[in-house]
Amino acid sequence: MAQTNINIRMDETLKQQFDRLCNELGLNMSTAVNIFAKTMVRQQKIPFEISLDVPNAETLAAINDVNNGKNLSKPFHSVEELMEDLNA
C-alpha cells in the first residue's frame, strides 16, 4: 500500500504533551494518528479513549486523606458492628 504524508498544525505545548503520552503508551505520534484514523473509518465515529491509569480528582482526594490520616472510619470487628454504625 502506498504511503503518503500529512501535515497537522498543532499548538507546540500540545504536541509535546502528545509526544510524551504516546511514548509512555509505547507508541510514536504517527502510529497513534494511524490507529485513530483506521478505527474512526471502521467505526464511522470518534472511536475510543486511550489513557494512562490516572486517578480522577475524587480518587486523588481520597488518597490524600488516607496519606494524611483524615476522614477515616474506625475499625470494625464484624459485619454486624459495621451495620450498626451505618444505621446509627
Tab-separated table of C-alpha atoms in Angstrom:
chain	number	residue	atom	x	y	z
A	1	MET	CA	0.000	0.000	0.000
A	2	ALA	CA	1.374	3.405	-0.953
A	3	GLN	CA	2.232	5.754	1.867
A	4	THR	CA	1.573	9.482	1.963
A	5	ASN	CA	2.476	12.307	4.308
A	6	ILE	CA	0.108	14.682	6.031
A	7	ASN	CA	0.884	17.867	7.920
A	8	ILE	CA	-1.019	18.722	11.064
A	9	ARG	CA	-0.932	22.104	12.745
A	10	MET	CA	-0.957	21.905	16.497
A	11	ASP	CA	-0.034	24.050	19.463
A	12	GLU	CA	3.609	23.369	20.434
A	13	THR	CA	2.732	22.572	24.055
A	14	LEU	CA	0.015	20.145	22.962
A	15	LYS	CA	2.466	18.466	20.557
A	16	GLN	CA	4.995	17.984	23.358
A	17	GLN	CA	2.315	16.577	25.688
A	18	PHE	CA	1.003	14.289	22.917
A	19	ASP	CA	4.517	13.047	22.138
A	20	ARG	CA	5.214	12.321	25.825
A	21	LEU	CA	1.913	10.445	26.219
A	22	CYS	CA	2.491	8.426	23.051
A	23	ASN	CA	5.937	7.454	24.318
A	24	GLU	CA	4.503	6.398	27.684
A	25	LEU	CA	1.970	4.245	25.837
A	26	GLY	CA	4.735	2.691	23.722
A	27	LEU	CA	3.715	4.476	20.510
A	28	ASN	CA	5.046	7.232	18.321
A	29	MET	CA	2.792	10.058	17.163
A	30	SER	CA	2.479	8.690	13.614
A	31	THR	CA	1.308	5.296	14.888
A	32	ALA	CA	-1.183	6.936	17.263
A	33	VAL	CA	-2.687	9.046	14.469
A	34	ASN	CA	-2.889	5.979	12.189
A	35	ILE	CA	-4.639	3.957	14.914
A	36	PHE	CA	-7.107	6.797	15.346
A	37	ALA	CA	-7.754	7.156	11.587
A	38	LYS	CA	-8.211	3.406	10.941
A	39	THR	CA	-10.533	2.952	13.884
A	40	MET	CA	-12.530	6.066	13.023
A	41	VAL	CA	-13.024	4.849	9.428
A	42	ARG	CA	-14.007	1.360	10.588
A	43	GLN	CA	-16.484	2.573	13.239
A	44	GLN	CA	-17.634	5.741	11.448
A	45	LYS	CA	-17.293	7.776	14.624
A	46	ILE	CA	-14.745	9.139	17.084
A	47	PRO	CA	-13.991	5.687	18.339
A	48	PHE	CA	-12.109	5.296	21.565
A	49	GLU	CA	-10.191	6.574	24.508
A	50	ILE	CA	-6.597	5.579	25.201
A	51	SER	CA	-5.439	6.778	28.569
A	52	LEU	CA	-2.955	6.243	31.310
A	53	ASP	CA	-4.261	4.967	34.604
A	54	VAL	CA	-4.583	8.456	36.094
A	55	PRO	CA	-6.817	8.783	39.163
A	56	ASN	CA	-9.648	11.305	38.925
A	57	ALA	CA	-9.963	14.230	41.359
A	58	GLU	CA	-12.182	12.300	43.799
A	59	THR	CA	-9.737	9.405	43.980
A	60	LEU	CA	-6.774	11.770	44.398
A	61	ALA	CA	-8.600	13.464	47.290
A	62	ALA	CA	-9.256	10.077	48.931
A	63	ILE	CA	-5.589	9.099	48.539
A	64	ASN	CA	-4.580	12.420	50.079
A	65	ASP	CA	-6.965	11.856	53.005
A	66	VAL	CA	-5.514	8.402	53.694
A	67	ASN	CA	-1.948	9.693	53.473
A	68	ASN	CA	-2.846	12.448	55.961
A	69	GLY	CA	-4.988	10.279	58.238
A	70	LYS	CA	-8.118	12.357	57.563
A	71	ASN	CA	-11.755	11.298	57.065
A	72	LEU	CA	-11.060	7.693	58.005
A	73	SER	CA	-13.603	5.427	59.654
A	74	LYS	CA	-12.966	3.485	62.813
A	75	PRO	CA	-12.146	-0.227	62.547
A	76	PHE	CA	-14.958	-2.770	62.738
A	77	HIS	CA	-14.574	-6.307	64.031
A	78	SER	CA	-17.692	-7.751	62.403
A	79	VAL	CA	-20.244	-7.035	59.717
A	80	GLU	CA	-22.864	-6.590	62.422
A	81	GLU	CA	-20.763	-3.900	64.105
A	82	LEU	CA	-20.337	-2.121	60.771
A	83	MET	CA	-24.068	-2.302	60.031
A	84	GLU	CA	-24.962	-0.922	63.468
A	85	ASP	CA	-22.651	2.033	62.855
A	86	LEU	CA	-24.056	2.630	59.358
A	87	ASN	CA	-27.639	2.507	60.615
A	88	ALA	CA	-26.968	4.825	63.563
